[in-house]
Backbone as a printed PyTorch tensor [residue, N CA C, xyz], in Angstrom:
tensor([[[ 79.5390,  86.7920, 279.0490],
         [ 81.7250,  87.3440, 279.0350],
         [ 80.3610,  88.7220, 279.5500]],

        [[ 79.6830,  89.3530, 280.5760],
         [ 79.2290,  90.4140, 281.3760],
         [ 80.3640,  90.7770, 281.8160]],

        [[ 80.2250,  91.8690, 282.1220],
         [ 81.0860,  92.5960, 283.1150],
         [ 79.7730,  93.1530, 284.3700]],

        [[ 80.1660,  93.2410, 285.2160],
         [ 79.1240,  93.5880, 286.4120],
         [ 79.2210,  95.0590, 286.2390]],

        [[ 78.1270,  95.8690, 286.3160],
         [ 78.2970,  97.4840, 286.2800],
         [ 77.8130,  97.9920, 287.1800]],

        [[ 77.4570,  97.6400, 288.2830],
         [ 77.0940,  98.0860, 289.8900],
         [ 78.1210,  99.3440, 289.7450]],

        [[ 79.5380,  99.1780, 290.0790],
         [ 80.4430, 100.1490, 290.1430],
         [ 80.1700, 101.1050, 289.3810]],

        [[ 79.8980, 101.0330, 288.4340],
         [ 79.6100, 101.8970, 287.2620],
         [ 78.5030, 102.7610, 287.7200]],

        [[ 77.3290, 102.3080, 287.5860],
         [ 75.8680, 102.0280, 287.9600],
         [ 76.1020, 103.4840, 288.9590]],

        [[ 76.4660, 103.3230, 290.1480],
         [ 76.9220, 103.7060, 291.3800],
         [ 77.3040, 105.0230, 291.0500]],

        [[ 78.3970, 105.1450, 290.3460],
         [ 79.3660, 106.5650, 290.0670],
         [ 78.2090, 107.2830, 288.8300]],

        [[ 77.6400, 106.4180, 287.8450],
         [ 77.1340, 107.3790, 287.0260],
         [ 76.2500, 107.9990, 287.9710]],

        [[ 75.2580, 107.6260, 288.7970],
         [ 74.3200, 108.0810, 289.4010],
         [ 74.2800, 109.2450, 290.2330]],

        [[ 75.8270, 109.4190, 290.9600],
         [ 76.2970, 110.3340, 291.8980],
         [ 76.4190, 111.5850, 290.7120]],

        [[ 77.3650, 110.9010, 289.8160],
         [ 78.0030, 112.2010, 288.5630],
         [ 76.3290, 112.8900, 287.8150]],

        [[ 75.8180, 111.9190, 287.4630],
         [ 74.5150, 112.3550, 287.0490],
         [ 73.5020, 113.6130, 288.0310]],

        [[ 73.4330, 113.0070, 289.4540],
         [ 72.7990, 113.9620, 290.4040],
         [ 73.4720, 115.3720, 290.2420]],

        [[ 75.0630, 115.1490, 290.5200],
         [ 75.5600, 116.3290, 290.3870],
         [ 75.2130, 117.8160, 289.3920]],

        [[ 75.7800, 116.4010, 288.1400],
         [ 75.7460, 117.0120, 286.6950],
         [ 74.0180, 118.1170, 286.7390]],

        [[ 73.3390, 117.3780, 287.0460],
         [ 71.5480, 117.7600, 286.8480],
         [ 71.4520, 119.0540, 287.7580]],

        [[ 72.1340, 119.3810, 288.8660],
         [ 72.7770, 120.2740, 289.6580],
         [ 72.6860, 121.6330, 288.9040]],

        [[ 73.9460, 121.4730, 288.2820],
         [ 74.4160, 122.2140, 287.4750],
         [ 73.9110, 122.0140, 286.0360]],

        [[ 72.6760, 121.8360, 285.7560],
         [ 72.0080, 121.6930, 284.5690],
         [ 73.0130, 121.2230, 283.2610]],

        [[ 73.8640, 120.0570, 283.4990],
         [ 74.9970, 119.4890, 282.4860],
         [ 73.8920, 117.7700, 282.4450]],

        [[ 74.6340, 117.5850, 281.2320],
         [ 74.3220, 115.9910, 280.8500],
         [ 75.7920, 115.6690, 281.1240]],

        [[ 75.5710, 113.8470, 281.2220],
         [ 76.9440, 113.4420, 281.1720],
         [ 76.5430, 112.1920, 279.7400]],

        [[ 77.9360, 112.1450, 278.9360],
         [ 77.9460, 111.4270, 277.9430],
         [ 78.2440, 109.8680, 278.5610]],

        [[ 77.7170, 108.8870, 277.7420],
         [ 78.0910, 107.3050, 278.2770],
         [ 79.0270, 107.3480, 278.5900]],

        [[ 79.9400, 107.3700, 277.4700],
         [ 81.6050, 107.2960, 277.6710],
         [ 82.1910, 108.4590, 278.3590]],

        [[ 82.0950, 109.1800, 278.9190],
         [ 82.5260, 110.2180, 279.9160],
         [ 83.2460, 108.8970, 281.1750]],

        [[ 82.5320, 107.9470, 281.7010],
         [ 83.6070, 107.6580, 282.4130],
         [ 85.0620, 106.6470, 282.0220]],

        [[ 84.8590, 106.0880, 280.7770],
         [ 85.5630, 105.3330, 280.2760],
         [ 87.0580, 106.5010, 279.7440]],

        [[ 86.9690, 108.0720, 279.6900],
         [ 87.6330, 108.9130, 279.3050],
         [ 88.3430, 109.2500, 280.2730]],

        [[ 87.3970, 109.3450, 281.4320],
         [ 88.0560, 109.6820, 282.7210],
         [ 88.8730, 108.0980, 283.3220]],

        [[ 88.6130, 107.2180, 282.9800],
         [ 89.6450, 106.4410, 283.6190],
         [ 90.7110, 105.9430, 283.0180]],

        [[ 90.7950, 106.6040, 281.9600],
         [ 91.8740, 106.4250, 280.4810],
         [ 93.0150, 107.5270, 281.1310]],

        [[ 92.8010, 108.5920, 281.0040],
         [ 93.6570, 109.7390, 281.9070],
         [ 93.8590, 109.5580, 283.2250]],

        [[ 93.4260, 109.1780, 283.9940],
         [ 93.7330, 108.8000, 285.1270],
         [ 95.1790, 107.2640, 285.4370]],

        [[ 94.4720, 106.6770, 284.1240],
         [ 96.0100, 105.5680, 284.3350],
         [ 96.6560, 105.8230, 283.3970]],

        [[ 96.6080, 107.1660, 282.8540],
         [ 97.9510, 107.3270, 282.3530],
         [ 99.1620, 107.9500, 283.3690]],

        [[ 97.7150, 109.3240, 284.3200],
         [ 98.7990, 109.5050, 285.4830],
         [ 99.2960, 108.4870, 286.2290]],

        [[ 98.5090, 107.5690, 286.4170],
         [ 99.2620, 106.4850, 287.7420],
         [100.2280, 105.6670, 287.0100]],

        [[100.3450, 105.4170, 285.7210],
         [101.7990, 105.3360, 285.4570],
         [102.6540, 106.0280, 284.8790]],

        [[102.4270, 107.2050, 284.5650],
         [103.7220, 108.0690, 284.6710],
         [104.0470, 107.9230, 286.4870]],

        [[103.5680, 108.2450, 287.3230],
         [103.8300, 108.7590, 288.3970],
         [104.4130, 107.5050, 289.1050]],

        [[104.2140, 105.8680, 288.5090],
         [105.2840, 105.1620, 288.8720],
         [106.4580, 105.1310, 287.9240]],

        [[106.4300, 105.4640, 287.2070],
         [107.7260, 105.0930, 286.2670],
         [108.8000, 106.1880, 287.1010]],

        [[109.8280, 105.4070, 286.8450],
         [111.1490, 105.5200, 287.2020],
         [112.0360, 106.4770, 286.0170]],

        [[111.3730, 106.1640, 284.6640],
         [112.3210, 106.5940, 283.9920],
         [110.9780, 107.5150, 283.0830]],

        [[111.0970, 108.6240, 282.7150],
         [110.0020, 109.4420, 282.1360],
         [110.7750, 109.1980, 280.2580]],

        [[111.4130, 108.2010, 279.8290],
         [111.4470, 107.9530, 278.6350],
         [110.2230, 107.0270, 277.9970]],

        [[109.9560, 107.4900, 276.7170],
         [108.3690, 106.7480, 276.2890],
         [108.6930, 105.1410, 276.4920]],

        [[109.6430, 104.1640, 276.1880],
         [109.8100, 103.2340, 276.1740],
         [109.6760, 102.4760, 277.7040]],

        [[110.2020, 103.2630, 278.4360],
         [109.9910, 102.4440, 280.0440],
         [108.1950, 103.2310, 280.5040]],

        [[108.0160, 104.4150, 279.6920],
         [106.4110, 104.5490, 280.2020],
         [105.5050, 103.3390, 279.8960]],

        [[105.5610, 103.7400, 278.6020],
         [104.7680, 102.1680, 277.9350],
         [105.0890, 100.4860, 278.4110]],

        [[106.4360, 100.2930, 279.1830],
         [105.8830,  99.1150, 279.6690],
         [105.4690,  99.8200, 281.4160]],

        [[105.6430, 100.3670, 281.9490],
         [104.7250, 100.9390, 283.2380],
         [103.4170, 100.4800, 282.6550]],

        [[103.1640, 101.3380, 282.0140],
         [101.6820, 101.4830, 281.6030],
         [101.0250, 100.1790, 281.5900]],

        [[101.8570,  98.9470, 280.6810],
         [101.1610,  97.3970, 280.5290],
         [100.9250,  97.1560, 282.3510]],

        [[102.2350,  97.5290, 283.1540],
         [102.2040,  96.9710, 284.4340],
         [100.9580,  97.5960, 285.5720]],

        [[ 99.9750,  98.6880, 285.1700],
         [ 99.5240,  99.4230, 286.2150],
         [ 98.2230,  98.6990, 286.2400]],

        [[ 98.1490,  99.0110, 287.9270],
         [ 96.3330,  98.0380, 288.0610],
         [ 95.5900,  99.5440, 288.8770]],

        [[ 94.6630,  99.6690, 288.0400],
         [ 93.9120, 100.9620, 288.2210],
         [ 92.3590, 100.3330, 288.8280]],

        [[ 91.6690, 101.0070, 289.6980],
         [ 90.2800, 100.6290, 289.9410],
         [ 89.8070, 102.1780, 289.8420]],

        [[ 89.3100, 101.7440, 288.2230],
         [ 88.7490, 103.6500, 287.4470],
         [ 87.0830, 103.2640, 287.8590]],

        [[ 86.5660, 104.1810, 287.3590],
         [ 85.2840, 104.4260, 287.6020],
         [ 83.8420, 102.7310, 286.9100]],

        [[ 84.8250, 102.2710, 285.6780],
         [ 84.0630, 101.1580, 285.0990],
         [ 84.8500, 100.0360, 285.8040]],

        [[ 85.4710, 100.1220, 286.8470],
         [ 85.9490,  98.9240, 287.4750],
         [ 87.1620,  98.7030, 287.1140]],

        [[ 87.9150,  97.4530, 287.5680],
         [ 89.2980,  97.1220, 287.2760],
         [ 89.6370,  97.3280, 286.4280]],

        [[ 91.0910,  97.9320, 286.0230],
         [ 91.8820,  97.6540, 284.9880],
         [ 92.9450,  97.8090, 284.8520]],

        [[ 93.3750,  96.4130, 284.3440],
         [ 94.7850,  95.9640, 284.4870],
         [ 94.9530,  95.0640, 282.5100]],

        [[ 95.9610,  95.2330, 282.7130],
         [ 96.5290,  94.4550, 280.6850],
         [ 97.0960,  93.1600, 281.2270]],

        [[ 97.3710,  92.5340, 279.9770],
         [ 97.9600,  91.0040, 279.8450],
         [ 99.0400,  91.3490, 279.2320]],

        [[100.1270,  90.2460, 279.3340],
         [101.2490,  90.5260, 278.5330],
         [101.4660,  91.1260, 277.3380]],

        [[100.0110,  90.9500, 276.5400],
         [ 99.9730,  91.6650, 275.2660],
         [ 99.7380,  93.3510, 275.1870]],

        [[ 99.8730,  93.4700, 276.4970],
         [ 99.2190,  95.0240, 276.4200],
         [ 97.5570,  95.3550, 276.2760]],

        [[ 96.9600,  93.7200, 276.0660],
         [ 95.3550,  94.2780, 276.1130],
         [ 94.7850,  94.1220, 277.1310]],

        [[ 93.4290,  94.7230, 277.1620],
         [ 92.7170,  94.8370, 279.0210],
         [ 92.2260,  93.0230, 279.3490]],

        [[ 92.7070,  92.5740, 280.7590],
         [ 92.4840,  91.3370, 280.9500],
         [ 90.3930,  91.1810, 280.9540]],

        [[ 90.2750,  92.7390, 281.2600],
         [ 88.6680,  92.2740, 281.7890],
         [ 87.8750,  93.5190, 280.8130]],

        [[ 87.9800,  93.5510, 279.3560],
         [ 87.3710,  94.4690, 278.9050],
         [ 85.6190,  94.5640, 278.8660]],

        [[ 85.3430,  95.7470, 278.9520],
         [ 84.0150,  96.0390, 279.1060],
         [ 83.0090,  96.3990, 277.8460]],

        [[ 83.7950,  95.2990, 276.5450],
         [ 82.7970,  95.6770, 275.9770],
         [ 83.8380,  95.0160, 274.5360]],

        [[ 83.1880,  94.6340, 273.3920],
         [ 84.0060,  93.6340, 272.3810],
         [ 83.4330,  93.9190, 271.0090]],

        [[ 84.5250,  93.9860, 270.2720],
         [ 83.9650,  94.3210, 269.0440],
         [ 83.9320,  92.7890, 267.7130]],

        [[ 82.8130,  93.0610, 266.8820],
         [ 82.7410,  91.7400, 266.3120],
         [ 82.6980,  91.7480, 265.0140]],

        [[ 82.6490,  90.8990, 264.4310],
         [ 82.7770,  91.4120, 262.8380],
         [ 81.7430,  89.9160, 262.1020]],

        [[ 81.0240,  89.8860, 261.4730],
         [ 79.9440,  89.0770, 260.7730],
         [ 80.9480,  88.2950, 259.7550]],

        [[ 81.3610,  87.2840, 259.7880],
         [ 81.8610,  86.4470, 258.6930],
         [ 81.6710,  84.9840, 258.6400]],

        [[ 81.0180,  84.7190, 257.4630],
         [ 80.4340,  83.1170, 257.0010],
         [ 79.3230,  83.3330, 257.7640]],

        [[ 78.3030,  84.1020, 258.1240],
         [ 77.4230,  83.9060, 259.0960],
         [ 77.3980,  83.6810, 260.1230]],

        [[ 78.6440,  84.2380, 260.8460],
         [ 78.6800,  83.3040, 262.3910],
         [ 79.4590,  85.3140, 262.5900]],

        [[ 79.1000,  85.1320, 264.2280],
         [ 79.9620,  86.5530, 264.5060],
         [ 81.1980,  86.6600, 265.3180]],

        [[ 82.3200,  86.6490, 264.9100],
         [ 83.7240,  86.6220, 265.0450],
         [ 84.1970,  87.1940, 266.6960]],

        [[ 84.7350,  87.0050, 267.1780],
         [ 85.0920,  88.7040, 268.0880],
         [ 86.4000,  88.7690, 267.9500]],

        [[ 86.3720,  90.3770, 267.7250],
         [ 87.6870,  90.9610, 266.9170],
         [ 88.6560,  91.1710, 268.6970]]])
């Protein structure tokens, strides 16, 4: 259940080169933050009503090509293709949460 990281690697290399020129470093999770902000902006732009319930409905429907790959949600509002998972050890077995 791994996700191809090629788009992220390319973007990370471009950003790393840019940041290196300015004596800065990039945090590992920075692309995810960038995608989250742009996803909210895309939903806000597409939303016909600015009420919170309409906005949340529109947020579930947004399809966005982010730095970390394509982002879309299922009917429950969960990511269709998450980039990582959380696991819990229970009865000597790893359970995906």
